[in-house]
Amino acid sequence: MTTIKGPAIFVAQFIGDAAPFNNLESICQWAAGLGYKGVQLPTNDTRFIDLQKAAESKTYADEIKGIVNAAGLEITELSTHLQGQLVAVNPVYDALFDGFAPEHLRGKPAERQKWAVQQLKYAAQASKNLGLNASVTFSGALLWPMMYPWPQRPAGIVDTAFEELAKRWTPILDVYEENGIDLCYEIHPGEDLHDGITYEMFLDHVKGHKRANLLYDPSHFVLQCLDYLEYIDLYHERIKMFHVKDAEFNPTGRQGVYGGYQNWVDRAGRFRSLGDGQVDFKSIFSKLTQYDYKGWAVLEWECALKHPEDGAREGAQFIKDHIIRVTERAFDDFAASGSDDAFNRKTLGI
């Protein structure tokens, strides 16, 4: 077994225009000061990393790595959540998702999608140059407007959508294979890959691609009333990344899973800072350790109530307290009698 690495922090939700959150060096120093050992980097802000440059220049990638290492941290993974979203967009969401793309591509969905695909390929190459082994993204969604089957979905549309999704992602996955990087989909509402079944459907359509792996985030499963512990039993071989994020689901007689169009603070299901929600992290860390998860435990902070800096400070200690230092020997070794084949056969009477 392997001791899970951490604590680490995904800095996307902390980036801003004021110090120490406005450049890579200062945000790393801030994270290190809280006790973090790693940072997961978003790739849509050149103040932190120029993705194309990191893909094309090992020297530049080494410079980025050096800035992080100088703060006493490691880069855990790169994130292409926003770019991955743009690989597959249903036209109903075109205007809403235009904000994820450079301004000159807005209103041009075909060009925007082509740009997103290239971004994903850059991330594979940049990850290799940085010495990483995994990267996280979203799958995008062609079917999400039809998530609930009313009006009735047209016959065959689900298969058509997953065929198209696989057609778009397979060449990307092949680039990740060429670079030795696991591409981990964050299973998330709003994506066509939002639970175990949809992931299995996708995996079937990409012919079980070796690099089509998973980021495990239990918070999204609490909000779906999905068994997030059994999920680890089912998919542990594909779980290569881990977001440590809390959530709670408190249905009432007035609202449930769908939330009644309320804002986050008034929803039955909402994300919380670590330790403030309902996720059983002791069991999660135990299961991941049991299955020899070899990656990082990365805080993703999202909470409708608590200040982010408090969430980050508390989260570092929370993760540290939950990481299980694996044992190097069996607890009952003291009672071992020692044996050989002859002894075993004699004991069995054979």
Coordinates of C-alpha atoms in Angstrom, one line a residue:
M1 CA 0.0 0.0 0.0
T2 CA 1.0 3.6 -0.5
T3 CA 0.6 6.6 1.8
I4 CA -1.6 9.2 0.0
K5 CA 0.3 12.4 -0.9
G6 CA -0.8 15.7 0.5
P7 CA -2.2 18.0 1.6
A8 CA -2.4 19.9 -1.7
I9 CA -4.7 22.7 -2.9
F10 CA -6.4 23.5 -6.2
V11 CA -5.8 27.3 -6.5
A12 CA -8.5 28.1 -9.1
Q13 CA -11.0 29.4 -6.6
F14 CA -8.5 31.6 -4.9
I15 CA -7.0 33.4 -7.9
G16 CA -7.7 37.2 -7.9
D17 CA -6.2 40.6 -8.6
A18 CA -4.9 41.3 -5.1
A19 CA -1.7 39.8 -3.6
P20 CA -1.0 37.1 -2.7
F21 CA -3.5 35.6 -5.2
N22 CA -2.4 37.3 -8.3
N23 CA 0.7 35.4 -9.4
L24 CA 2.2 32.0 -9.2
E25 CA 5.1 32.8 -6.8
S26 CA 3.0 34.6 -4.2
I27 CA 0.1 32.1 -4.2
C28 CA 2.6 29.3 -3.7
Q29 CA 4.2 31.0 -0.8
W30 CA 0.7 31.6 0.7
A31 CA -0.2 27.9 0.2
A32 CA 3.0 26.7 1.7
G33 CA 2.5 29.0 4.7
L34 CA -0.8 27.1 5.4
G35 CA 1.0 23.7 5.4
Y36 CA 0.2 22.6 1.9
K37 CA 2.8 20.4 0.0
G38 CA 1.3 20.7 -3.5
V39 CA -0.6 22.9 -5.8
Q40 CA -3.0 21.9 -8.6
L41 CA -2.8 24.6 -11.3
P42 CA -5.6 25.8 -13.6
T43 CA -4.3 26.5 -17.1
N44 CA -6.6 29.4 -18.3
D45 CA -4.6 32.2 -16.7
T46 CA -1.2 33.1 -18.1
R47 CA -0.2 34.8 -14.8
F48 CA 0.2 31.3 -13.4
I49 CA 1.2 29.2 -16.5
D50 CA 1.3 29.8 -20.2
L51 CA 0.0 26.4 -21.4
Q52 CA 1.2 26.6 -24.9
K53 CA 4.6 27.7 -23.9
A54 CA 4.8 24.9 -21.2
A55 CA 3.9 22.4 -23.9
E56 CA 6.5 23.7 -26.4
S57 CA 9.4 24.6 -24.1
K58 CA 10.9 22.3 -21.5
T59 CA 13.0 25.2 -20.4
Y60 CA 9.9 27.3 -19.6
A61 CA 8.2 24.3 -17.9
D62 CA 11.3 23.9 -15.7
E63 CA 11.1 27.6 -14.8
I64 CA 7.4 27.2 -13.7
K65 CA 8.3 24.1 -11.7
G66 CA 11.2 25.9 -10.2
I67 CA 9.0 28.7 -8.9
V68 CA 6.7 26.2 -7.3
N69 CA 9.6 24.2 -5.8
A70 CA 11.2 27.3 -4.4
A71 CA 8.1 27.7 -2.1
G72 CA 8.6 24.1 -0.9
L73 CA 5.8 22.8 -3.0
E74 CA 5.2 20.4 -5.9
I75 CA 2.8 20.8 -8.9
T76 CA 0.3 17.9 -8.4
E77 CA -1.6 18.2 -11.8
L78 CA -2.8 20.7 -14.4
S79 CA -6.5 21.5 -14.8
T80 CA -8.2 22.1 -18.1
H81 CA -11.8 22.1 -16.7
L82 CA -12.9 25.2 -18.7
Q83 CA -11.3 24.1 -22.0
G84 CA -12.6 20.5 -21.6
Q85 CA -16.1 22.0 -21.2
L86 CA -15.8 23.5 -24.7
V87 CA -14.9 20.2 -26.4
A88 CA -18.6 19.4 -26.4
V89 CA -21.3 22.1 -26.0
N90 CA -25.0 21.8 -26.7
P91 CA -26.0 24.9 -28.8
V92 CA -28.4 26.0 -26.0
Y93 CA -25.4 26.8 -23.9
D94 CA -23.2 28.5 -26.6
A95 CA -23.6 32.0 -25.3
L96 CA -23.1 31.0 -21.6
F97 CA -19.9 29.1 -22.3
D98 CA -18.4 31.7 -24.6
G99 CA -16.9 33.3 -21.5
F100 CA -14.6 30.3 -21.2
A101 CA -12.9 31.1 -24.5
P102 CA -10.7 33.9 -25.7
E103 CA -12.7 36.9 -26.8
H104 CA -11.9 36.6 -30.5
L105 CA -13.6 33.1 -30.5
R106 CA -16.9 34.1 -29.0
G107 CA -19.8 33.6 -31.2
K108 CA -17.8 31.1 -33.3
P109 CA -18.6 27.6 -31.8
A110 CA -16.7 25.6 -34.3
E111 CA -13.5 27.6 -33.9
R112 CA -13.9 27.7 -30.2
Q113 CA -14.2 23.9 -30.1
K114 CA -11.1 23.5 -32.2
W115 CA -9.2 25.8 -29.8
A116 CA -10.3 23.8 -26.8
V117 CA -9.1 20.5 -28.4
Q118 CA -5.7 22.1 -29.0
Q119 CA -5.6 23.3 -25.4
L120 CA -6.2 19.8 -24.1
K121 CA -3.3 18.5 -26.3
Y122 CA -1.1 21.3 -25.0
A123 CA -1.9 20.2 -21.5
A124 CA -0.7 16.6 -22.2
Q125 CA 2.6 17.9 -23.5
A126 CA 3.0 20.4 -20.7
S127 CA 2.3 17.8 -18.1
K128 CA 5.0 15.6 -19.6
N129 CA 7.5 18.5 -19.6
L130 CA 6.6 19.2 -15.9
G131 CA 7.2 15.6 -15.0
L132 CA 3.5 14.9 -14.0
N133 CA 1.5 11.8 -14.6
A134 CA -2.1 13.0 -14.5
S135 CA -4.3 15.9 -15.6
V136 CA -8.0 16.8 -14.9
T137 CA -10.7 18.1 -17.2
F138 CA -14.5 18.1 -17.8
S139 CA -16.0 16.0 -20.6
G140 CA -18.4 18.7 -21.9
A141 CA -22.0 18.0 -22.6
L142 CA -24.2 17.4 -25.6
L143 CA -27.0 15.8 -23.7
W144 CA -27.3 17.8 -20.5
P145 CA -30.4 19.8 -21.6
M146 CA -32.1 16.4 -21.9
M147 CA -31.0 15.0 -18.6
Y148 CA -34.6 14.6 -17.4
P149 CA -36.6 12.6 -20.0
W150 CA -39.4 15.2 -20.5
P151 CA -40.2 15.9 -23.2
Q152 CA -39.4 12.4 -24.2
R153 CA -35.9 12.1 -25.7
P154 CA -35.8 11.2 -29.4
A155 CA -35.0 7.6 -30.0
G156 CA -31.3 7.0 -30.4
I157 CA -30.2 10.4 -29.4
V158 CA -28.2 9.2 -26.3
D159 CA -26.2 6.8 -28.5
T160 CA -25.6 9.4 -31.1
A161 CA -24.4 11.9 -28.5
F162 CA -22.0 9.4 -26.9
E163 CA -20.7 8.3 -30.3
E164 CA -19.9 12.0 -31.0
L165 CA -18.4 12.5 -27.6
A166 CA -16.1 9.6 -28.2
K167 CA -15.2 10.8 -31.7
R168 CA -14.1 14.2 -30.2
W169 CA -12.2 12.8 -27.2
T170 CA -10.4 9.7 -28.7
P171 CA -7.8 11.7 -30.6
I172 CA -7.2 13.8 -27.4
L173 CA -6.8 10.7 -25.3
D174 CA -4.4 9.3 -27.9
V175 CA -2.2 12.4 -27.3
Y176 CA -2.3 11.7 -23.6
E177 CA -1.2 8.1 -24.2
E178 CA 1.7 9.4 -26.3
N179 CA 2.8 11.6 -23.5
G180 CA 2.2 9.0 -20.7
I181 CA -0.4 11.1 -18.9
D182 CA -3.7 9.9 -17.4
L183 CA -6.6 12.2 -18.4
C184 CA -9.0 12.3 -15.5
Y185 CA -12.6 13.3 -16.0
E186 CA -14.2 15.1 -13.1
I187 CA -17.6 13.4 -12.9
H188 CA -19.8 16.4 -12.4
P189 CA -23.4 17.7 -13.0
G190 CA -23.6 19.7 -16.2
E191 CA -21.3 17.2 -17.9
D192 CA -22.3 14.2 -20.0
L193 CA -20.1 12.2 -17.6
H194 CA -21.9 12.9 -14.3
D195 CA -22.2 9.5 -12.6
G196 CA -20.9 5.9 -12.9
I197 CA -23.3 4.8 -15.6
T198 CA -22.5 7.7 -17.9
Y199 CA -18.7 7.1 -17.4
E200 CA -19.2 3.5 -18.3
M201 CA -21.1 4.5 -21.4
F202 CA -18.3 6.8 -22.4
L203 CA -15.6 4.2 -21.7
D204 CA -17.4 1.7 -23.9
H205 CA -17.5 4.2 -26.8
V206 CA -13.8 5.0 -26.4
K207 CA -13.1 1.2 -26.4
G208 CA -11.8 1.2 -22.8
H209 CA -9.1 3.7 -23.6
K210 CA -6.2 3.3 -21.1
R211 CA -6.0 7.1 -20.4
A212 CA -9.8 7.8 -19.9
N213 CA -9.6 7.9 -16.1
L214 CA -11.3 9.5 -13.2
L215 CA -11.0 12.3 -10.7
Y216 CA -12.8 11.3 -7.5
D217 CA -14.8 14.1 -5.9
P218 CA -17.5 12.8 -3.4
S219 CA -19.2 16.2 -3.1
H220 CA -20.9 15.8 -6.5
F221 CA -22.2 12.4 -5.5
V222 CA -23.7 13.6 -2.2
L223 CA -25.8 16.1 -4.2
Q224 CA -27.0 13.2 -6.5
C225 CA -27.7 10.9 -3.6
L226 CA -25.2 8.4 -5.1
D227 CA -23.3 6.0 -2.9
Y228 CA -19.9 7.6 -3.0
L229 CA -18.1 4.8 -1.1
E230 CA -19.3 2.0 -3.3
Y231 CA -18.2 4.2 -6.2
I232 CA -14.6 3.7 -5.0
D233 CA -15.2 -0.1 -4.9
L234 CA -16.4 0.0 -8.5
Y235 CA -14.0 2.3 -10.1
H236 CA -10.8 2.4 -7.9
E237 CA -8.7 1.0 -10.8
R238 CA -9.5 4.2 -12.8
I239 CA -9.3 6.7 -10.0
K240 CA -6.1 8.6 -10.5
M241 CA -6.9 11.9 -8.9
F242 CA -8.8 13.0 -5.7
H243 CA -10.5 16.3 -4.9
V244 CA -11.2 16.6 -1.2
K245 CA -14.4 18.6 -1.1
D246 CA -17.3 18.5 1.3
A247 CA -21.1 18.8 0.7
E248 CA -24.4 18.4 2.4
F249 CA -27.9 17.4 1.2
N250 CA -30.8 18.4 3.4
P251 CA -34.1 17.8 1.5
T252 CA -37.3 19.4 2.8
G253 CA -41.0 19.2 1.9
R254 CA -40.3 22.1 -0.5
Q255 CA -37.2 21.1 -2.4
G256 CA -34.9 18.2 -3.2
V257 CA -32.1 17.3 -5.7
Y258 CA -33.1 19.9 -8.3
G259 CA -32.9 22.8 -5.9
G260 CA -35.9 24.9 -7.0
Y261 CA -33.8 27.4 -8.9
Q262 CA -32.4 28.7 -5.6
N263 CA -29.0 30.2 -5.1
W264 CA -26.3 28.1 -3.5
V265 CA -26.9 29.2 0.1
D266 CA -30.7 28.3 -0.2
R267 CA -30.4 24.9 -1.9
A268 CA -31.0 21.6 -0.3
G269 CA -27.7 20.4 -1.7
R270 CA -24.8 22.7 -1.3
F271 CA -21.0 22.5 -1.1
R272 CA -19.3 23.1 2.2
S273 CA -15.8 23.7 3.6
L274 CA -14.0 20.6 4.8
G275 CA -15.5 19.2 8.0
D276 CA -18.7 21.3 7.7
G277 CA -20.6 18.9 5.5
Q278 CA -21.8 15.3 5.5
V279 CA -19.0 13.5 3.6
D280 CA -17.5 10.5 5.5
F281 CA -13.9 11.3 4.7
K282 CA -12.5 8.7 7.2
S283 CA -14.1 6.0 5.1
I284 CA -13.0 7.6 1.9
F285 CA -9.3 7.8 2.9
S286 CA -9.5 4.3 4.2
K287 CA -10.9 2.9 1.0
L288 CA -8.4 4.8 -1.2
T289 CA -5.5 3.6 0.9
Q290 CA -6.8 0.0 0.9
Y291 CA -6.9 0.2 -2.9
D292 CA -3.4 1.6 -3.1
Y293 CA -4.3 5.0 -4.5
K294 CA -1.0 6.6 -5.4
G295 CA -2.0 10.2 -6.1
W296 CA -2.5 13.4 -4.2
A297 CA -5.3 14.5 -1.8
V298 CA -6.2 18.0 -3.2
L299 CA -8.4 20.5 -1.5
E300 CA -11.0 22.0 -3.8
W301 CA -12.7 24.7 -1.7
E302 CA -16.2 25.7 -2.5
C303 CA -18.6 26.9 0.2
A304 CA -21.6 29.3 0.2
L305 CA -21.0 30.3 3.8
K306 CA -17.3 30.3 4.9
H307 CA -14.6 32.7 3.8
P308 CA -12.2 31.0 1.4
E309 CA -9.1 31.8 3.3
D310 CA -10.6 30.2 6.4
G311 CA -11.6 27.2 4.3
A312 CA -8.0 26.9 3.0
R313 CA -6.4 27.2 6.4
E314 CA -8.7 24.6 8.0
G315 CA -8.5 22.4 4.9
A316 CA -4.8 21.8 5.1
Q317 CA -5.0 20.5 8.6
F318 CA -8.1 18.5 7.8
I319 CA -6.4 16.6 5.0
K320 CA -3.3 16.1 7.0
D321 CA -5.3 14.5 9.8
H322 CA -7.1 12.1 7.4
I323 CA -4.0 10.9 5.5
I324 CA -3.3 7.4 6.7
R325 CA 0.4 6.6 7.0
V326 CA 0.4 3.0 5.8
T327 CA 1.8 0.2 8.0
E328 CA 5.0 -1.7 6.9
R329 CA 4.0 -4.9 8.7
A330 CA 1.0 -6.8 9.8
F331 CA -0.4 -5.9 13.2
D332 CA -0.2 -9.6 14.4
D333 CA 3.4 -10.2 13.2
F334 CA 4.4 -10.5 16.9
A335 CA 2.5 -13.8 17.1
A336 CA 3.9 -15.3 13.9
S337 CA 5.2 -18.8 14.5
G338 CA 7.2 -19.1 11.3
S339 CA 6.8 -22.1 9.0
D340 CA 7.9 -23.9 5.9
D341 CA 6.2 -26.3 3.5
A342 CA 7.0 -29.4 5.5
F343 CA 5.6 -27.7 8.7
N344 CA 2.4 -26.6 6.8
R345 CA 1.8 -30.1 5.5
K346 CA 2.4 -31.7 8.9
T347 CA 0.0 -29.2 10.5
L348 CA -2.7 -30.2 7.9
G349 CA -2.0 -33.9 8.4
I350 CA -1.0 -34.4 4.8

